[in-house]
Coordinates of C-alpha atoms and ligand atoms in Angstrom, one line a residue:
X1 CA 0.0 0.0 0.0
X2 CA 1.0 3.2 -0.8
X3 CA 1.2 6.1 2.1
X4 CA 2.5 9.3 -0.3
X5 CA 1.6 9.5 -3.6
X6 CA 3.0 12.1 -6.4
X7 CA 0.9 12.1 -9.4
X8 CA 2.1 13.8 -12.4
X9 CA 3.6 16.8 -10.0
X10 CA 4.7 19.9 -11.6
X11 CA 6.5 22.5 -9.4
X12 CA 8.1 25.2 -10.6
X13 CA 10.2 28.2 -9.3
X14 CA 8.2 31.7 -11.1
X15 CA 10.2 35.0 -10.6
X16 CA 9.7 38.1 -12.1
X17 CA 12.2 40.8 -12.7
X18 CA 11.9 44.5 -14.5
X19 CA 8.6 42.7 -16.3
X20 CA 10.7 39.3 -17.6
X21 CA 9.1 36.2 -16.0
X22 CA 11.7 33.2 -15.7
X23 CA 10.5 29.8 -14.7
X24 CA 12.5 27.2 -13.9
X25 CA 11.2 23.3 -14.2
X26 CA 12.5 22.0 -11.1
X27 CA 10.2 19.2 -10.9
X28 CA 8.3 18.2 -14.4
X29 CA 5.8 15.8 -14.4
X30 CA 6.9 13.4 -11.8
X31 CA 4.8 10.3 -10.5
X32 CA 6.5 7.9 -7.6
X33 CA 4.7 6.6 -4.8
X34 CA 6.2 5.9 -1.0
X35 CA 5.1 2.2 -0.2
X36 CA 4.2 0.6 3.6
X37 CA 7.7 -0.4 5.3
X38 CA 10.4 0.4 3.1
X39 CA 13.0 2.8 2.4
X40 CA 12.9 4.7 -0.8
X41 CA 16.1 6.7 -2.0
X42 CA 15.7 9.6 -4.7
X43 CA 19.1 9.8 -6.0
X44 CA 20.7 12.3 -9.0
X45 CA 23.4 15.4 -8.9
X46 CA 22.9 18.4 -7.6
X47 CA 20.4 20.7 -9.0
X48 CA 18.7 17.8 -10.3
X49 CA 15.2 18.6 -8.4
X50 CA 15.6 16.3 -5.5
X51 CA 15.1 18.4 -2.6
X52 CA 12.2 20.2 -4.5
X53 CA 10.4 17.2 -4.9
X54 CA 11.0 16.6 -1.5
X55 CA 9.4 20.0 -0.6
X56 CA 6.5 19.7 -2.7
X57 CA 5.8 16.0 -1.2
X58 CA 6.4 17.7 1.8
X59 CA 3.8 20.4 1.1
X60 CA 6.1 22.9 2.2
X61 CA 5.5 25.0 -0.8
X62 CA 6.2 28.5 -0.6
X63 CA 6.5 31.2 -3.4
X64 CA 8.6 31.3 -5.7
X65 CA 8.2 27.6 -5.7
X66 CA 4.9 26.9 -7.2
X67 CA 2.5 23.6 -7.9
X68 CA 1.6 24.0 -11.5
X69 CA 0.1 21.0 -11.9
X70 CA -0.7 17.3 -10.7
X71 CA -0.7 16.6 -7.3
X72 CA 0.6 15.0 -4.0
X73 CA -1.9 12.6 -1.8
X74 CA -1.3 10.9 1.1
X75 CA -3.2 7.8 2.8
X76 CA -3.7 8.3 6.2
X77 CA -5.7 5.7 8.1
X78 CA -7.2 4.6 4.8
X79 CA -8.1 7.7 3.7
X80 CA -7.2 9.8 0.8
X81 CA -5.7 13.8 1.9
X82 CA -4.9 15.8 -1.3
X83 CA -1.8 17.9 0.1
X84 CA -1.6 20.1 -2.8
X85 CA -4.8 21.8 -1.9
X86 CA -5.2 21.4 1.9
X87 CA -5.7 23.7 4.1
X88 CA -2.9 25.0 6.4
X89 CA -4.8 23.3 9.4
X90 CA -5.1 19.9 7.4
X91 CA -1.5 20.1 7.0
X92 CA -0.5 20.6 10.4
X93 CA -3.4 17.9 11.3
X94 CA -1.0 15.4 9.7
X95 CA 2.8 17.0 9.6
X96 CA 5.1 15.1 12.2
X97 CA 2.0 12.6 12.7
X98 CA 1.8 11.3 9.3
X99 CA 5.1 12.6 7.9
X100 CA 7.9 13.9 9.5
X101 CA 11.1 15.9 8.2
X102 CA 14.9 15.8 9.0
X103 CA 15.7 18.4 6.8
X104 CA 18.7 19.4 5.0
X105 CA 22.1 21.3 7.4
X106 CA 19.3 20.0 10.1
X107 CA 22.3 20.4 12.5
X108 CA 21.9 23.7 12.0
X109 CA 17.9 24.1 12.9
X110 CA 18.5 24.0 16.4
X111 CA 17.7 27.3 17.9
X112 CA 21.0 28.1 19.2
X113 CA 19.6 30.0 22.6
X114 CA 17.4 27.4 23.5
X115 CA 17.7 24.3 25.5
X116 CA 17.0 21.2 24.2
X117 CA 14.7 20.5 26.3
X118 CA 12.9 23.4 25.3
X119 CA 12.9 22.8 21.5
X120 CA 11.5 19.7 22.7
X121 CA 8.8 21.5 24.4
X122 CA 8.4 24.1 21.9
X123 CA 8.1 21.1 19.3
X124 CA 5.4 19.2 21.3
X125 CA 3.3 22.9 22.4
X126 CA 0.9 22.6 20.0
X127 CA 0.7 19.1 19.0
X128 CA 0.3 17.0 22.1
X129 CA -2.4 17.0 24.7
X130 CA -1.3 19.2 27.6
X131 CA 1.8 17.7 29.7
X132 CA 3.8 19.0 32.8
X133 CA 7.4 19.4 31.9
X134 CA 8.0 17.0 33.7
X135 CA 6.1 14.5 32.2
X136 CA 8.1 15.8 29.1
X137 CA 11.4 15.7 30.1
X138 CA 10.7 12.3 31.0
X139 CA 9.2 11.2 27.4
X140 CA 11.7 13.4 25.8
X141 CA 14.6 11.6 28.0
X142 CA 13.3 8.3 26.8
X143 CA 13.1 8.7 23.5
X144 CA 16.7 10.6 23.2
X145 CA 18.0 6.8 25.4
X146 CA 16.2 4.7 23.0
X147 CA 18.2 6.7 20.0
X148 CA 21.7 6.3 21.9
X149 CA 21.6 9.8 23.9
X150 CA 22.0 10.7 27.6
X151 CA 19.2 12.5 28.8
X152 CA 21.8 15.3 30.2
X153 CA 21.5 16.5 26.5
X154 CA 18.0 17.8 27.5
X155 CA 19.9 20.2 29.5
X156 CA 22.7 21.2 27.1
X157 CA 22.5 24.2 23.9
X158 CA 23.0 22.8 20.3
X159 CA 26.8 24.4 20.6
X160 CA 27.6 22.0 23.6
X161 CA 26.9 19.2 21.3
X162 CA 29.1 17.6 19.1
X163 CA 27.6 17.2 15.2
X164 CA 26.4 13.8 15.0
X165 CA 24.6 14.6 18.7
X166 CA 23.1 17.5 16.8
X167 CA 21.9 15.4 14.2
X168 CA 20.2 12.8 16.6
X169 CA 18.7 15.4 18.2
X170 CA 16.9 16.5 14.7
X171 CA 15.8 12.6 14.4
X172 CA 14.8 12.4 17.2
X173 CA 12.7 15.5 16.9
X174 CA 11.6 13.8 13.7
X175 CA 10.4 10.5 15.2
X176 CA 8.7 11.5 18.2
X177 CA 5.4 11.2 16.9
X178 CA 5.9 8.2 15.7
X179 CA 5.5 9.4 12.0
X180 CA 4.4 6.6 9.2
X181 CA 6.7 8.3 6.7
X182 CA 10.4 10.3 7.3
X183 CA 11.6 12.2 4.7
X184 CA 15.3 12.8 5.4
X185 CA 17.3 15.5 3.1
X186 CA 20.8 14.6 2.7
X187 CA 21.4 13.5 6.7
X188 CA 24.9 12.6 6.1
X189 CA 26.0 15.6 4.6
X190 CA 28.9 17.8 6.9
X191 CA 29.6 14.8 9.0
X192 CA 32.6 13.2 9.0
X193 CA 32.9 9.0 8.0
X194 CA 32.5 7.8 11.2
X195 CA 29.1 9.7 12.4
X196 CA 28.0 9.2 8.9
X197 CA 27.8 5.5 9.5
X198 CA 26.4 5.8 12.9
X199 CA 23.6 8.2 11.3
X200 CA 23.1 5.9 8.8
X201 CA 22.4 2.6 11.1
X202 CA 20.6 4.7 13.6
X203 CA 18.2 5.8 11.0
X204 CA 17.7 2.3 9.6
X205 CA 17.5 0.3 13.1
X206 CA 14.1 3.3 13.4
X207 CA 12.8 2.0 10.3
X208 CA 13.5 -1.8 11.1
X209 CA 12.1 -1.1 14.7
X210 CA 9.0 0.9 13.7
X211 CA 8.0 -0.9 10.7
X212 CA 7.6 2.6 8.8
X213 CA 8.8 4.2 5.7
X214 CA 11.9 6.0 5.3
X215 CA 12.7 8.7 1.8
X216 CA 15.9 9.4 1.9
X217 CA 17.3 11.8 -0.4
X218 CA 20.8 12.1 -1.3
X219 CA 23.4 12.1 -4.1
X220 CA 26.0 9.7 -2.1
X221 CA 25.4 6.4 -4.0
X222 CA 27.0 4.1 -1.5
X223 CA 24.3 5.7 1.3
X224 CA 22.0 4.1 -1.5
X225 CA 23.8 1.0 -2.0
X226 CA 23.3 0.3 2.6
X227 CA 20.7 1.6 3.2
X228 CA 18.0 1.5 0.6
X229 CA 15.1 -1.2 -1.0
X230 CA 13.8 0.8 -3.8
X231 CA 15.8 3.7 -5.8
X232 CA 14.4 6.5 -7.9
X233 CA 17.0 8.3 -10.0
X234 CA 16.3 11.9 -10.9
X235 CA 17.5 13.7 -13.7
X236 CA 17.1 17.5 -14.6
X237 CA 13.5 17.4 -13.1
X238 CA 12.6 14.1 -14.2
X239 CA 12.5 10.8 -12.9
X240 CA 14.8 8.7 -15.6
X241 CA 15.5 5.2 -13.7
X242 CA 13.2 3.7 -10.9
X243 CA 13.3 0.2 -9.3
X244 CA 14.3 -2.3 -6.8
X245 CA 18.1 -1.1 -5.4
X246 CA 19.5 -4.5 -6.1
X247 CA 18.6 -4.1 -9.6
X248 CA 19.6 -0.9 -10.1
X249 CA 23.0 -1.4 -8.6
X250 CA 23.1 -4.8 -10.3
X251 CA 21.9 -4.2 -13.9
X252 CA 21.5 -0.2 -14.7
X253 CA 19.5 0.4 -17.7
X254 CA 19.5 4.6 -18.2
X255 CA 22.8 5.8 -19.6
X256 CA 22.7 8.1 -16.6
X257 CA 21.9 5.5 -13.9
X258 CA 25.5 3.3 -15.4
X259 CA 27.3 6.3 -14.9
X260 CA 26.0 6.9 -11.2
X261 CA 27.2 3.4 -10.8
X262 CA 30.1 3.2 -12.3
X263 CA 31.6 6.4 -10.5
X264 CA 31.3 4.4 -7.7
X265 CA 35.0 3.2 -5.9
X266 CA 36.0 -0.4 -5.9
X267 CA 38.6 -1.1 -3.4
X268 CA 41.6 -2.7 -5.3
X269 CA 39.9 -2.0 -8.8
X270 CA 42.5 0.9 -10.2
X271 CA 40.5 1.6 -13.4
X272 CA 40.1 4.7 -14.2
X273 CA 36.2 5.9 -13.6
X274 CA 34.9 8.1 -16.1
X275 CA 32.2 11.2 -15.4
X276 CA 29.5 12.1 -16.9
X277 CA 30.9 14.5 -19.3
X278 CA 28.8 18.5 -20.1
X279 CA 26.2 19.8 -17.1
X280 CA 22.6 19.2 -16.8
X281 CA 20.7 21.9 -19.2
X282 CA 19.4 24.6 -18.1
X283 CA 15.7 24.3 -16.9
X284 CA 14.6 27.4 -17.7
X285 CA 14.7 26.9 -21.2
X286 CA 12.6 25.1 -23.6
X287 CA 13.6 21.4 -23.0
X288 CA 12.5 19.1 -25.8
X289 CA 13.3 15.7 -26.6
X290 CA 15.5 13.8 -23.9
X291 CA 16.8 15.7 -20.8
X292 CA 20.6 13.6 -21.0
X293 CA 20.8 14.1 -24.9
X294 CA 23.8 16.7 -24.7
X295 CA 25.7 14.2 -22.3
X296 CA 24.7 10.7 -23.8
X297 CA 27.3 8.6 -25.2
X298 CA 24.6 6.6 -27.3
X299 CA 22.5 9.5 -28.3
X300 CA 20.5 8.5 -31.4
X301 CA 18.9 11.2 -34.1
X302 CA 15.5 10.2 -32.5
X303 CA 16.3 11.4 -28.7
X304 CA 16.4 15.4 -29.9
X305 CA 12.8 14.9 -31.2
X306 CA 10.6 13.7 -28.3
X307 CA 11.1 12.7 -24.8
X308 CA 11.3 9.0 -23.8
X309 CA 8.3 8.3 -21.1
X310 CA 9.1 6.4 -18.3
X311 CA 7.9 2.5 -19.2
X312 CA 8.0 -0.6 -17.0
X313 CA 10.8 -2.7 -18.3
X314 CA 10.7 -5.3 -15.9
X315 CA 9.0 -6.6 -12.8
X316 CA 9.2 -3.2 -10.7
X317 CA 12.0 -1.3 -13.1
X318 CA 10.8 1.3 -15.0
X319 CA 13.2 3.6 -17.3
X320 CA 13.2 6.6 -19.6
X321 CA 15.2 5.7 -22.3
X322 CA 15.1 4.8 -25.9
X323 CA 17.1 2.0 -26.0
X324 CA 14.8 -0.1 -23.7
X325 CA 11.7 -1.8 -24.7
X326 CA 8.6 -1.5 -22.6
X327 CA 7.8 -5.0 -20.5
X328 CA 4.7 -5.7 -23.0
X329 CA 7.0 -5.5 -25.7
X330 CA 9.2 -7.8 -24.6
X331 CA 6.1 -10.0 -23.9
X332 CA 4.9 -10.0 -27.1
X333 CA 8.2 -10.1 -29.1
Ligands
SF4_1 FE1 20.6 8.6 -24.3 FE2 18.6 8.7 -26.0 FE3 18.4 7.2 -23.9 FE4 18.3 9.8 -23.7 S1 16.8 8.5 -24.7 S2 19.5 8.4 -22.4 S3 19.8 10.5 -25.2 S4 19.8 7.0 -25.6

């Protein structure tokens, strides 16, 4: 079952300067789903419209960034909530219960005058049934134990705390509520190797534990390759490559997708790993025809002309490319 549902989501950043208006396709027609207990990464460079989508799944949508079209759902208790046209009090009715957010440099959200004790309160003012503090510090003191903090942290201010403390506080902040879904923005980023991995298994043992679902967007490859059951690969505001992560590691089909791969270091191997070569177009231009044409080694005449549509190639693998045939094709061939 499916708990967050994009269906052909448009969202677009629209300025306007001295009279010009420029909008840029940050998200173009995208349609992915969050299942029941699993973790979903949305992988792809920088600037490729990852944390957007995340936003707009989010429903953190706020001018210039704009929903043009399609639309986000999620299933909450069997029930159908259209985020892209709630109101700001159905939104709040499900944020943090429904889905929760550890969001990009979250290190950083911490307000740096406040005890943590007191973001934790300030977190829980509005969203809990009245508690005494105590009864808060003590919930708050569990949870931070259960997520491998001392409950002296309670007392501390974000600067007394070293990064990957920070970042289990933000999780933690993030999974109070027992959230179905997490979406986590690039959790890793600006911590060294060592919290990195720490990050990484606490966030997984939450999943494991809690049976719910876990998004997790980043462009590090081998956080994919860990941590991961399904992939979806983004490319200049498209989805391009989407499937199960052992088959996407194991058998990449987009021309984009085997170069993600292939950057990736194998100890001992001393080949020499080739990039990618150009940048991503512009996507405040007229795109047509396919998004990677510019930087495809087996561009063909056809892929300047229209834009390959994302087709099921195999059980749970779907792919924008030419070169691959559609599943019923295959069938009937
Ligand atoms: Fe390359 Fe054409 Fe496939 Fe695009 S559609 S990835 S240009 S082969």
């Amino acid at each position: 079952m499916s708990l967050v549902r994009a269906e052909s989501l448009k969202a677009y950043y629209i300025t306007k300067a001295y009279g010009v208006e420029r909008v840029v396709k940050a998200v173009d027609n995208v349609t992915l789903e969050v299942r029941e207990n699993e973790i979903l990464g949305i992988a792809g460079e920088s600037g490729c419209g990852k944390s957007t989508l995340m936003k707009t799944l989010l429903g953190i949508v706020q001018p210039p960034l704009t929903v043009v079209g399609g639309r986000v759902v999620y299933t909450v208790d069997g029930k159908d909530v259209d985020v892209t046209a709630a109101s700001p009090q159905e939104l709040e009715g499900v944020r943090w219960r429904h889905v929760s957010y550890v969001p990009q440099g979250s290190m950083n959200v911490l307000n740096p005058v406040r005890r943590i004790k007191h973001t934790f309160r300030d977190f829980v003012a509005h969203r809990v049934q009245r508690m005494s503090q105590a009864e808060l510090v003590k919930w708050a003191a569990e949870h931070l134990k259960s997520l491998g903090l001392p409950p002296e942290v309670l007392n501390a201010y974000p600067h007394q705390l070293s990064g990957g403390m920070k970042q289990r506080v933000t999780i933690a902040l993030a999974t109070l509520l027992k959230p179905k879904v997490i979406f986590a923005d690039e959790p890793t980023t600006a911590l060294d190797v060592i919290v990195q991995r720490g990050v990484i298994q606490l966030l997984s043992r939450i999943q494991r534990e809690e049976k719910n679902s876990l998004v997790l967007v980043t462009h590090d490859m081998g956080v994919h390759a860990h941590l991961t059951h399904r992939i979806v690969i983004m490319y200049a505001g498209k989805v391009i490559e989407e499937g199960s992560t052992a088959k996407i590691f194991s058998a990449p089909q987009h021309p984009y997708t085997q170069y993600l791969i292939g950057s990736l270091p194998v100890i001992g191997d001393k080949e020499y790993r080739v990039s990618a070569p150009g940048n991503p177009p512009r996507l405040d231009r007229p795109l047509t025809g396919c998004r990677f044409v510019d930087r495809c080694p087996k561009a063909m005449p056809q892929c300047r002309q229209a834009a390959p549509a994302l087709v099921e190639t195999g059980k749970d693998h779907k792919v924008a490319c030419f070169l691959v045939s559609p599943e019923e094709e295959k069938e009937s061939a």
